[in-house]
Amino acid sequence: MESADSFPVIVVSGLSGAGKSTVLKVFEDLRFFCVDGLPASMLAKLVELFKGKDENYRGLVLGMDLRQSDFVEEWQSTCAQLGSNGVCPSLIFLEARLPELVRRYATTRRPHPLESKKLGLEQALEEEKVLLEPLRSAADLIIDTTTYSIHDLRRRIQEKWSALTEGKSGLRVNVISFGFKHDVPTEADMVMDLRFLPNPYFDEKLRPLSGQDKAISDYVLGSETGSVFIEKYLDFLQYILPLYEAEGRYRLTIAVGCTGGRHRSVAVAERIFAILKKSGYSASLEHKHINLD
């Protein structure tokens, strides 16, 4: 485990109820050694124990949360200690919208780590969000699990983790297509409204298709408006992404949206993703609302 590439160390954290246990099971199935609830101060010791001694696992995955009261403070010092030993852990941050987290807690009937006589569930969730903001800001990958089933989350983790391990560039770019009528992704750093592009929805023959089909891509991006837009937007990204990277940014989420999230946004997201991969970026692609009405 002389480097993060030869034996990756991954920390999974985020809001309670957002799916950490499910993500740990996914990594376990991918043949990673997983530990939940480990104090941050013990991470460096655990990493040292694994150094070059176990070839049965692809890496080490730790689940960490506010069950450890000083987790955020200890995490920062632990990262510095690991960095001095040449190990750079990847941080995955899970979140979900407040109503969904409340619903999940109502279903499981488990108490929130911060819940008390003075702090109700919703207040505890809001407090946790504030406390974990430094972690969210430092995360390599942010995943909003609000609309995900367990199977959706499993698939997304497998896809996104593969993306994190590829690419020459240190900047990791997540591309998301979405529909404005379903809501804007909370994890987005940049949002592009594509509702000015030609809409295949109004063609009965094209309506059942999605932006992943060539006919839709040709309709949207083959038009005069579409072809000029995609050329200029890709030029803009090729200019601005190196500037983000030069400033030390290591994660950027680009969300492109149309009305329903099935045609225009999907076609544009597919094109952006293809160009980024060709340019050597570590990129992931997610169509958030492609299967919603």
PDB file of C-alpha atoms in Angstrom:
ATOM      1  CA  MET A   1       0.000   0.000   0.000  1.00  0.00           C
ATOM      2  CA  GLU A   2       2.789   2.345  -0.898  1.00  0.00           C
ATOM      3  CA  SER A   3       0.352   4.602  -2.730  1.00  0.00           C
ATOM      4  CA  ALA A   4      -3.310   5.436  -2.888  1.00  0.00           C
ATOM      5  CA  ASP A   5      -3.376   3.880  -6.358  1.00  0.00           C
ATOM      6  CA  SER A   6      -1.997   0.497  -5.278  1.00  0.00           C
ATOM      7  CA  PHE A   7      -4.239   0.220  -2.202  1.00  0.00           C
ATOM      8  CA  PRO A   8      -6.931   2.925  -2.082  1.00  0.00           C
ATOM      9  CA  VAL A   9      -8.240   4.199   1.219  1.00  0.00           C
ATOM     10  CA  ILE A  10     -11.847   5.442   1.044  1.00  0.00           C
ATOM     11  CA  VAL A  11     -13.871   7.173   3.739  1.00  0.00           C
ATOM     12  CA  VAL A  12     -17.673   7.107   3.471  1.00  0.00           C
ATOM     13  CA  SER A  13     -19.470   9.746   5.507  1.00  0.00           C
ATOM     14  CA  GLY A  14     -22.413  12.103   5.269  1.00  0.00           C
ATOM     15  CA  LEU A  15     -25.805  12.715   6.787  1.00  0.00           C
ATOM     16  CA  SER A  16     -27.275  10.015   8.989  1.00  0.00           C
ATOM     17  CA  GLY A  17     -29.879   8.041   7.059  1.00  0.00           C
ATOM     18  CA  ALA A  18     -28.389   8.917   3.657  1.00  0.00           C
ATOM     19  CA  GLY A  19     -27.224   5.363   2.905  1.00  0.00           C
ATOM     20  CA  LYS A  20     -23.784   4.828   4.414  1.00  0.00           C
ATOM     21  CA  SER A  21     -24.462   1.217   5.432  1.00  0.00           C
ATOM     22  CA  THR A  22     -25.614   0.370   1.902  1.00  0.00           C
ATOM     23  CA  VAL A  23     -22.508   1.946   0.367  1.00  0.00           C
ATOM     24  CA  LEU A  24     -20.241  -0.028   2.705  1.00  0.00           C
ATOM     25  CA  LYS A  25     -21.955  -3.243   1.600  1.00  0.00           C
ATOM     26  CA  VAL A  26     -21.372  -2.302  -2.037  1.00  0.00           C
ATOM     27  CA  PHE A  27     -17.644  -1.830  -1.428  1.00  0.00           C
ATOM     28  CA  GLU A  28     -17.578  -5.074   0.554  1.00  0.00           C
ATOM     29  CA  ASP A  29     -19.008  -6.856  -2.494  1.00  0.00           C
ATOM     30  CA  LEU A  30     -16.292  -5.196  -4.593  1.00  0.00           C
ATOM     31  CA  ARG A  31     -13.726  -6.934  -2.347  1.00  0.00           C
ATOM     32  CA  PHE A  32     -12.736  -3.996  -0.145  1.00  0.00           C
ATOM     33  CA  PHE A  33     -12.078  -4.399   3.589  1.00  0.00           C
ATOM     34  CA  CYS A  34     -14.809  -2.336   5.279  1.00  0.00           C
ATOM     35  CA  VAL A  35     -15.021  -1.023   8.830  1.00  0.00           C
ATOM     36  CA  ASP A  36     -17.866   1.100  10.215  1.00  0.00           C
ATOM     37  CA  GLY A  37     -17.705   3.410  13.220  1.00  0.00           C
ATOM     38  CA  LEU A  38     -13.911   3.498  13.511  1.00  0.00           C
ATOM     39  CA  PRO A  39     -12.591   6.603  15.359  1.00  0.00           C
ATOM     40  CA  ALA A  40     -10.748   8.873  12.935  1.00  0.00           C
ATOM     41  CA  SER A  41      -7.661   8.792  15.158  1.00  0.00           C
ATOM     42  CA  MET A  42      -7.309   5.035  14.527  1.00  0.00           C
ATOM     43  CA  LEU A  43      -7.398   5.278  10.735  1.00  0.00           C
ATOM     44  CA  ALA A  44      -3.653   5.803  10.322  1.00  0.00           C
ATOM     45  CA  LYS A  45      -2.935   2.777  12.535  1.00  0.00           C
ATOM     46  CA  LEU A  46      -5.329   0.593  10.533  1.00  0.00           C
ATOM     47  CA  VAL A  47      -3.752   1.732   7.266  1.00  0.00           C
ATOM     48  CA  GLU A  48      -0.325   0.836   8.677  1.00  0.00           C
ATOM     49  CA  LEU A  49      -1.536  -2.645   9.614  1.00  0.00           C
ATOM     50  CA  PHE A  50      -2.603  -3.304   6.042  1.00  0.00           C
ATOM     51  CA  LYS A  51       0.578  -2.045   4.403  1.00  0.00           C
ATOM     52  CA  GLY A  52       1.723  -4.711   1.988  1.00  0.00           C
ATOM     53  CA  LYS A  53       0.354  -7.514   4.184  1.00  0.00           C
ATOM     54  CA  ASP A  54      -2.947  -8.502   2.628  1.00  0.00           C
ATOM     55  CA  GLU A  55      -3.510  -9.074  -1.069  1.00  0.00           C
ATOM     56  CA  ASN A  56      -7.026 -10.459  -0.560  1.00  0.00           C
ATOM     57  CA  TYR A  57      -8.566  -6.962  -0.566  1.00  0.00           C
ATOM     58  CA  ARG A  58      -8.603  -4.225  -3.207  1.00  0.00           C
ATOM     59  CA  GLY A  59      -8.500  -1.456  -0.636  1.00  0.00           C
ATOM     60  CA  LEU A  60      -9.739  -0.141   2.685  1.00  0.00           C
ATOM     61  CA  VAL A  61     -13.133   1.539   3.232  1.00  0.00           C
ATOM     62  CA  LEU A  62     -14.108   3.282   6.476  1.00  0.00           C
ATOM     63  CA  GLY A  63     -17.575   4.403   7.487  1.00  0.00           C
ATOM     64  CA  MET A  64     -17.396   7.462   9.749  1.00  0.00           C
ATOM     65  CA  ASP A  65     -20.049   9.749  11.219  1.00  0.00           C
ATOM     66  CA  LEU A  66     -21.013  11.889  14.189  1.00  0.00           C
ATOM     67  CA  ARG A  67     -21.285   8.946  16.570  1.00  0.00           C
ATOM     68  CA  GLN A  68     -17.747  10.113  17.320  1.00  0.00           C
ATOM     69  CA  SER A  69     -18.327  13.589  18.768  1.00  0.00           C
ATOM     70  CA  ASP A  70     -14.990  15.082  17.645  1.00  0.00           C
ATOM     71  CA  PHE A  71     -14.986  13.342  14.272  1.00  0.00           C
ATOM     72  CA  VAL A  72     -14.631  16.465  12.085  1.00  0.00           C
ATOM     73  CA  GLU A  73     -11.663  17.807  14.066  1.00  0.00           C
ATOM     74  CA  GLU A  74      -9.889  14.450  14.229  1.00  0.00           C
ATOM     75  CA  TRP A  75     -10.515  13.834  10.521  1.00  0.00           C
ATOM     76  CA  GLN A  76      -8.475  16.899   9.556  1.00  0.00           C
ATOM     77  CA  SER A  77      -5.467  15.902  11.664  1.00  0.00           C
ATOM     78  CA  THR A  78      -5.743  12.295  10.455  1.00  0.00           C
ATOM     79  CA  CYS A  79      -5.629  13.441   6.814  1.00  0.00           C
ATOM     80  CA  ALA A  80      -2.470  15.402   7.540  1.00  0.00           C
ATOM     81  CA  GLN A  81      -0.895  12.363   9.203  1.00  0.00           C
ATOM     82  CA  LEU A  82      -1.824  10.069   6.314  1.00  0.00           C
ATOM     83  CA  GLY A  83      -0.554  12.595   3.783  1.00  0.00           C
ATOM     84  CA  SER A  84       2.850  12.677   5.441  1.00  0.00           C
ATOM     85  CA  ASN A  85       2.992   8.894   4.882  1.00  0.00           C
ATOM     86  CA  GLY A  86       2.067   9.190   1.204  1.00  0.00           C
ATOM     87  CA  VAL A  87      -1.561   8.065   1.601  1.00  0.00           C
ATOM     88  CA  CYS A  88      -4.365  10.274   0.274  1.00  0.00           C
ATOM     89  CA  PRO A  89      -7.818   8.949   1.244  1.00  0.00           C
ATOM     90  CA  SER A  90     -10.819   9.576  -0.994  1.00  0.00           C
ATOM     91  CA  LEU A  91     -13.898  10.979   0.743  1.00  0.00           C
ATOM     92  CA  ILE A  92     -17.432  10.095  -0.387  1.00  0.00           C
ATOM     93  CA  PHE A  93     -20.161  12.263   1.153  1.00  0.00           C
ATOM     94  CA  LEU A  94     -23.781  11.073   1.149  1.00  0.00           C
ATOM     95  CA  GLU A  95     -26.759  13.365   1.626  1.00  0.00           C
ATOM     96  CA  ALA A  96     -30.511  13.480   1.067  1.00  0.00           C
ATOM     97  CA  ARG A  97     -33.262  16.058   1.408  1.00  0.00           C
ATOM     98  CA  LEU A  98     -34.667  16.642   4.878  1.00  0.00           C
ATOM     99  CA  PRO A  99     -38.198  15.236   4.247  1.00  0.00           C
ATOM    100  CA  GLU A 100     -36.708  12.014   2.884  1.00  0.00           C
ATOM    101  CA  LEU A 101     -34.346  11.630   5.844  1.00  0.00           C
ATOM    102  CA  VAL A 102     -37.259  12.160   8.223  1.00  0.00           C
ATOM    103  CA  ARG A 103     -39.275   9.540   6.322  1.00  0.00           C
ATOM    104  CA  ARG A 104     -36.426   7.030   6.532  1.00  0.00           C
ATOM    105  CA  TYR A 105     -36.046   7.559  10.266  1.00  0.00           C
ATOM    106  CA  ALA A 106     -39.787   7.136  10.717  1.00  0.00           C
ATOM    107  CA  THR A 107     -39.548   3.834   8.844  1.00  0.00           C
ATOM    108  CA  THR A 108     -36.586   2.432  10.794  1.00  0.00           C
ATOM    109  CA  ARG A 109     -37.620   3.997  14.138  1.00  0.00           C
ATOM    110  CA  ARG A 110     -33.969   4.445  15.075  1.00  0.00           C
ATOM    111  CA  PRO A 111     -32.784   7.540  16.979  1.00  0.00           C
ATOM    112  CA  HIS A 112     -30.557  10.112  15.309  1.00  0.00           C
ATOM    113  CA  PRO A 113     -27.054  10.404  16.889  1.00  0.00           C
ATOM    114  CA  LEU A 114     -27.717  14.049  17.852  1.00  0.00           C
ATOM    115  CA  GLU A 115     -31.334  13.577  18.931  1.00  0.00           C
ATOM    116  CA  SER A 116     -32.083  14.377  22.579  1.00  0.00           C
ATOM    117  CA  LYS A 117     -34.781  15.758  24.873  1.00  0.00           C
ATOM    118  CA  LYS A 118     -33.781  19.240  23.747  1.00  0.00           C
ATOM    119  CA  LEU A 119     -33.248  18.415  20.083  1.00  0.00           C
ATOM    120  CA  GLY A 120     -35.966  16.818  17.935  1.00  0.00           C
ATOM    121  CA  LEU A 121     -35.292  14.765  14.802  1.00  0.00           C
ATOM    122  CA  GLU A 122     -35.551  17.603  12.274  1.00  0.00           C
ATOM    123  CA  GLN A 123     -33.418  19.888  14.437  1.00  0.00           C
ATOM    124  CA  ALA A 124     -30.849  17.100  14.854  1.00  0.00           C
ATOM    125  CA  LEU A 125     -30.676  16.604  11.085  1.00  0.00           C
ATOM    126  CA  GLU A 126     -30.224  20.341  10.488  1.00  0.00           C
ATOM    127  CA  GLU A 127     -27.505  20.505  13.164  1.00  0.00           C
ATOM    128  CA  GLU A 128     -25.695  17.543  11.637  1.00  0.00           C
ATOM    129  CA  LYS A 129     -25.766  19.214   8.217  1.00  0.00           C
ATOM    130  CA  VAL A 130     -24.039  22.296   9.651  1.00  0.00           C
ATOM    131  CA  LEU A 131     -21.445  20.262  11.574  1.00  0.00           C
ATOM    132  CA  LEU A 132     -20.515  18.157   8.526  1.00  0.00           C
ATOM    133  CA  GLU A 133     -20.266  21.046   6.047  1.00  0.00           C
ATOM    134  CA  PRO A 134     -16.406  21.072   6.219  1.00  0.00           C
ATOM    135  CA  LEU A 135     -16.425  17.409   5.182  1.00  0.00           C
ATOM    136  CA  ARG A 136     -18.885  18.046   2.373  1.00  0.00           C
ATOM    137  CA  SER A 137     -16.684  20.840   1.041  1.00  0.00           C
ATOM    138  CA  ALA A 138     -13.641  18.549   1.057  1.00  0.00           C
ATOM    139  CA  ALA A 139     -15.385  15.510  -0.470  1.00  0.00           C
ATOM    140  CA  ASP A 140     -14.134  13.923  -3.674  1.00  0.00           C
ATOM    141  CA  LEU A 141     -17.659  12.769  -4.475  1.00  0.00           C
ATOM    142  CA  ILE A 142     -21.060  13.977  -3.236  1.00  0.00           C
ATOM    143  CA  ILE A 143     -24.100  11.772  -3.817  1.00  0.00           C
ATOM    144  CA  ASP A 144     -27.682  12.881  -3.167  1.00  0.00           C
ATOM    145  CA  THR A 145     -29.584   9.657  -2.424  1.00  0.00           C
ATOM    146  CA  THR A 146     -33.046  11.257  -2.076  1.00  0.00           C
ATOM    147  CA  THR A 147     -34.602   9.500  -5.067  1.00  0.00           C
ATOM    148  CA  TYR A 148     -32.478   6.340  -4.981  1.00  0.00           C
ATOM    149  CA  SER A 149     -33.630   2.854  -4.154  1.00  0.00           C
ATOM    150  CA  ILE A 150     -31.033   0.519  -2.639  1.00  0.00           C
ATOM    151  CA  HIS A 151     -30.411  -0.912  -6.109  1.00  0.00           C
ATOM    152  CA  ASP A 152     -30.008   2.576  -7.621  1.00  0.00           C
ATOM    153  CA  LEU A 153     -27.467   3.521  -4.961  1.00  0.00           C
ATOM    154  CA  ARG A 154     -25.533   0.290  -5.486  1.00  0.00           C
ATOM    155  CA  ARG A 155     -25.344   0.919  -9.228  1.00  0.00           C
ATOM    156  CA  ARG A 156     -24.319   4.554  -8.820  1.00  0.00           C
ATOM    157  CA  ILE A 157     -21.520   3.730  -6.387  1.00  0.00           C
ATOM    158  CA  GLN A 158     -20.118   1.096  -8.727  1.00  0.00           C
ATOM    159  CA  GLU A 159     -20.250   3.511 -11.674  1.00  0.00           C
ATOM    160  CA  LYS A 160     -18.879   6.529  -9.816  1.00  0.00           C
ATOM    161  CA  TRP A 161     -16.099   4.634  -8.081  1.00  0.00           C
ATOM    162  CA  SER A 162     -14.911   3.313 -11.446  1.00  0.00           C
ATOM    163  CA  ALA A 163     -14.858   6.900 -12.713  1.00  0.00           C
ATOM    164  CA  LEU A 164     -12.791   8.087  -9.746  1.00  0.00           C
ATOM    165  CA  THR A 165     -10.044   5.602 -10.538  1.00  0.00           C
ATOM    166  CA  GLU A 166      -9.704   6.649 -14.189  1.00  0.00           C
ATOM    167  CA  GLY A 167      -8.366   9.684 -16.001  1.00  0.00           C
ATOM    168  CA  LYS A 168      -5.104  11.596 -16.038  1.00  0.00           C
ATOM    169  CA  SER A 169      -6.399  14.849 -14.595  1.00  0.00           C
ATOM    170  CA  GLY A 170      -6.597  15.410 -10.862  1.00  0.00           C
ATOM    171  CA  LEU A 171      -9.927  17.238 -11.280  1.00  0.00           C
ATOM    172  CA  ARG A 172     -12.909  14.888 -10.997  1.00  0.00           C
ATOM    173  CA  VAL A 173     -15.905  16.037 -12.996  1.00  0.00           C
ATOM    174  CA  ASN A 174     -19.386  14.668 -12.360  1.00  0.00           C
ATOM    175  CA  VAL A 175     -21.886  15.321 -15.159  1.00  0.00           C
ATOM    176  CA  ILE A 176     -25.589  15.092 -14.293  1.00  0.00           C
ATOM    177  CA  SER A 177     -28.630  15.443 -16.541  1.00  0.00           C
ATOM    178  CA  PHE A 178     -31.915  16.355 -14.832  1.00  0.00           C
ATOM    179  CA  GLY A 179     -35.420  17.725 -15.354  1.00  0.00           C
ATOM    180  CA  PHE A 180     -36.382  21.081 -13.859  1.00  0.00           C
ATOM    181  CA  LYS A 181     -39.880  19.818 -13.119  1.00  0.00           C
ATOM    182  CA  HIS A 182     -38.345  17.170 -10.842  1.00  0.00           C
ATOM    183  CA  ASP A 183     -35.910  19.547  -9.065  1.00  0.00           C
ATOM    184  CA  VAL A 184     -32.322  20.746  -9.463  1.00  0.00           C
ATOM    185  CA  PRO A 185     -29.610  18.396  -8.041  1.00  0.00           C
ATOM    186  CA  THR A 186     -28.377  19.761  -4.716  1.00  0.00           C
ATOM    187  CA  GLU A 187     -24.828  18.575  -5.390  1.00  0.00           C
ATOM    188  CA  ALA A 188     -24.456  20.734  -8.535  1.00  0.00           C
ATOM    189  CA  ASP A 189     -21.673  23.337  -8.654  1.00  0.00           C
ATOM    190  CA  MET A 190     -22.674  24.579 -12.133  1.00  0.00           C
ATOM    191  CA  VAL A 191     -26.186  24.446 -13.606  1.00  0.00           C
ATOM    192  CA  MET A 192     -26.982  24.925 -17.303  1.00  0.00           C
ATOM    193  CA  ASP A 193     -30.598  25.477 -18.411  1.00  0.00           C
ATOM    194  CA  LEU A 194     -31.106  23.836 -21.831  1.00  0.00           C
ATOM    195  CA  ARG A 195     -34.770  24.655 -22.314  1.00  0.00           C
ATOM    196  CA  PHE A 196     -33.869  26.920 -25.267  1.00  0.00           C
ATOM    197  CA  LEU A 197     -32.826  23.909 -27.392  1.00  0.00           C
ATOM    198  CA  PRO A 198     -35.203  22.187 -29.873  1.00  0.00           C
ATOM    199  CA  ASN A 199     -37.488  19.841 -27.907  1.00  0.00           C
ATOM    200  CA  PRO A 200     -38.026  16.312 -29.318  1.00  0.00           C
ATOM    201  CA  TYR A 201     -40.942  15.836 -26.921  1.00  0.00           C
ATOM    202  CA  PHE A 202     -43.268  17.547 -29.405  1.00  0.00           C
ATOM    203  CA  ASP A 203     -42.465  15.004 -32.134  1.00  0.00           C
ATOM    204  CA  GLU A 204     -44.630  11.931 -31.485  1.00  0.00           C
ATOM    205  CA  LYS A 205     -42.095   9.628 -33.161  1.00  0.00           C
ATOM    206  CA  LEU A 206     -39.223  10.903 -31.025  1.00  0.00           C
ATOM    207  CA  ARG A 207     -41.075  11.294 -27.726  1.00  0.00           C
ATOM    208  CA  PRO A 208     -40.619   7.650 -26.539  1.00  0.00           C
ATOM    209  CA  LEU A 209     -36.848   7.839 -27.126  1.00  0.00           C
ATOM    210  CA  SER A 210     -34.221   9.367 -24.828  1.00  0.00           C
ATOM    211  CA  GLY A 211     -31.146  11.505 -25.295  1.00  0.00           C
ATOM    212  CA  GLN A 212     -29.089   8.316 -25.369  1.00  0.00           C
ATOM    213  CA  ASP A 213     -30.603   7.514 -28.783  1.00  0.00           C
ATOM    214  CA  LYS A 214     -28.845   8.853 -31.879  1.00  0.00           C
ATOM    215  CA  ALA A 215     -32.096  10.215 -33.315  1.00  0.00           C
ATOM    216  CA  ILE A 216     -32.542  12.483 -30.292  1.00  0.00           C
ATOM    217  CA  SER A 217     -28.906  13.550 -30.221  1.00  0.00           C
ATOM    218  CA  ASP A 218     -29.085  14.431 -33.928  1.00  0.00           C
ATOM    219  CA  TYR A 219     -32.338  16.339 -33.413  1.00  0.00           C
ATOM    220  CA  VAL A 220     -31.025  18.377 -30.472  1.00  0.00           C
ATOM    221  CA  LEU A 221     -27.357  18.875 -31.316  1.00  0.00           C
ATOM    222  CA  GLY A 222     -27.686  18.677 -35.089  1.00  0.00           C
ATOM    223  CA  SER A 223     -29.874  21.767 -35.228  1.00  0.00           C
ATOM    224  CA  GLU A 224     -28.260  25.146 -35.860  1.00  0.00           C
ATOM    225  CA  THR A 225     -28.951  26.282 -32.296  1.00  0.00           C
ATOM    226  CA  GLY A 226     -27.768  23.010 -30.792  1.00  0.00           C
ATOM    227  CA  SER A 227     -24.569  22.706 -32.813  1.00  0.00           C
ATOM    228  CA  VAL A 228     -23.474  26.287 -32.075  1.00  0.00           C
ATOM    229  CA  PHE A 229     -24.335  25.935 -28.381  1.00  0.00           C
ATOM    230  CA  ILE A 230     -22.477  22.648 -27.797  1.00  0.00           C
ATOM    231  CA  GLU A 231     -19.368  23.953 -29.576  1.00  0.00           C
ATOM    232  CA  LYS A 232     -19.283  27.117 -27.472  1.00  0.00           C
ATOM    233  CA  TYR A 233     -20.155  25.333 -24.216  1.00  0.00           C
ATOM    234  CA  LEU A 234     -17.453  22.699 -24.684  1.00  0.00           C
ATOM    235  CA  ASP A 235     -14.939  25.461 -25.476  1.00  0.00           C
ATOM    236  CA  PHE A 236     -15.994  27.164 -22.254  1.00  0.00           C
ATOM    237  CA  LEU A 237     -15.484  23.961 -20.225  1.00  0.00           C
ATOM    238  CA  GLN A 238     -12.103  23.274 -21.827  1.00  0.00           C
ATOM    239  CA  TYR A 239     -11.074  26.791 -20.803  1.00  0.00           C
ATOM    240  CA  ILE A 240     -12.477  26.883 -17.275  1.00  0.00           C
ATOM    241  CA  LEU A 241     -11.723  23.343 -15.991  1.00  0.00           C
ATOM    242  CA  PRO A 242      -7.924  23.804 -16.017  1.00  0.00           C
ATOM    243  CA  LEU A 243      -8.436  27.057 -14.078  1.00  0.00           C
ATOM    244  CA  TYR A 244     -10.419  25.211 -11.393  1.00  0.00           C
ATOM    245  CA  GLU A 245      -7.695  22.581 -11.247  1.00  0.00           C
ATOM    246  CA  ALA A 246      -4.947  25.204 -11.003  1.00  0.00           C
ATOM    247  CA  GLU A 247      -6.732  26.674  -7.976  1.00  0.00           C
ATOM    248  CA  GLY A 248      -6.599  23.294  -6.230  1.00  0.00           C
ATOM    249  CA  ARG A 249     -10.193  22.268  -6.957  1.00  0.00           C
ATOM    250  CA  TYR A 250     -10.464  18.475  -7.118  1.00  0.00           C
ATOM    251  CA  ARG A 251     -14.213  17.988  -7.678  1.00  0.00           C
ATOM    252  CA  LEU A 252     -16.747  19.749  -9.876  1.00  0.00           C
ATOM    253  CA  THR A 253     -20.343  18.728 -10.556  1.00  0.00           C
ATOM    254  CA  ILE A 254     -21.912  20.037 -13.756  1.00  0.00           C
ATOM    255  CA  ALA A 255     -25.699  19.699 -14.017  1.00  0.00           C
ATOM    256  CA  VAL A 256     -27.500  20.267 -17.329  1.00  0.00           C
ATOM    257  CA  GLY A 257     -31.267  20.437 -17.256  1.00  0.00           C
ATOM    258  CA  CYS A 258     -34.262  20.496 -19.558  1.00  0.00           C
ATOM    259  CA  THR A 259     -37.961  20.302 -18.705  1.00  0.00           C
ATOM    260  CA  GLY A 260     -38.318  16.574 -18.023  1.00  0.00           C
ATOM    261  CA  GLY A 261     -34.715  15.354 -17.956  1.00  0.00           C
ATOM    262  CA  ARG A 262     -35.176  12.762 -20.702  1.00  0.00           C
ATOM    263  CA  HIS A 263     -34.236  14.273 -24.073  1.00  0.00           C
ATOM    264  CA  ARG A 264     -32.214  17.484 -24.371  1.00  0.00           C
ATOM    265  CA  SER A 265     -30.313  17.309 -21.082  1.00  0.00           C
ATOM    266  CA  VAL A 266     -29.412  13.646 -21.605  1.00  0.00           C
ATOM    267  CA  ALA A 267     -28.100  14.260 -25.132  1.00  0.00           C
ATOM    268  CA  VAL A 268     -25.971  17.206 -23.980  1.00  0.00           C
ATOM    269  CA  ALA A 269     -24.683  15.370 -20.888  1.00  0.00           C
ATOM    270  CA  GLU A 270     -23.653  12.402 -23.049  1.00  0.00           C
ATOM    271  CA  ARG A 271     -21.673  14.693 -25.359  1.00  0.00           C
ATOM    272  CA  ILE A 272     -19.998  16.546 -22.476  1.00  0.00           C
ATOM    273  CA  PHE A 273     -19.050  13.271 -20.781  1.00  0.00           C
ATOM    274  CA  ALA A 274     -17.560  11.840 -24.000  1.00  0.00           C
ATOM    275  CA  ILE A 275     -15.418  14.932 -24.584  1.00  0.00           C
ATOM    276  CA  LEU A 276     -14.204  15.065 -20.981  1.00  0.00           C
ATOM    277  CA  LYS A 277     -13.170  11.402 -21.068  1.00  0.00           C
ATOM    278  CA  LYS A 278     -11.368  11.966 -24.370  1.00  0.00           C
ATOM    279  CA  SER A 279      -9.582  14.935 -22.793  1.00  0.00           C
ATOM    280  CA  GLY A 280      -8.267  12.776 -19.940  1.00  0.00           C
ATOM    281  CA  TYR A 281     -10.541  13.914 -17.134  1.00  0.00           C
ATOM    282  CA  SER A 282     -11.764  11.583 -14.431  1.00  0.00           C
ATOM    283  CA  ALA A 283     -15.459  11.904 -15.268  1.00  0.00           C
ATOM    284  CA  SER A 284     -18.704  10.262 -14.229  1.00  0.00           C
ATOM    285  CA  LEU A 285     -22.135  10.497 -15.841  1.00  0.00           C
ATOM    286  CA  GLU A 286     -25.568  10.288 -14.248  1.00  0.00           C
ATOM    287  CA  HIS A 287     -29.000  10.698 -15.827  1.00  0.00           C
ATOM    288  CA  LYS A 288     -31.032  11.577 -12.761  1.00  0.00           C
ATOM    289  CA  HIS A 289     -34.556  11.760 -14.204  1.00  0.00           C
ATOM    290  CA  ILE A 290     -34.330   9.885 -17.495  1.00  0.00           C
ATOM    291  CA  ASN A 291     -36.920   7.299 -16.442  1.00  0.00           C
ATOM    292  CA  LEU A 292     -39.375   9.673 -14.745  1.00  0.00           C
ATOM    293  CA  ASP A 293     -42.559  10.904 -16.416  1.00  0.00           C
TER     294      ASP A 293
END
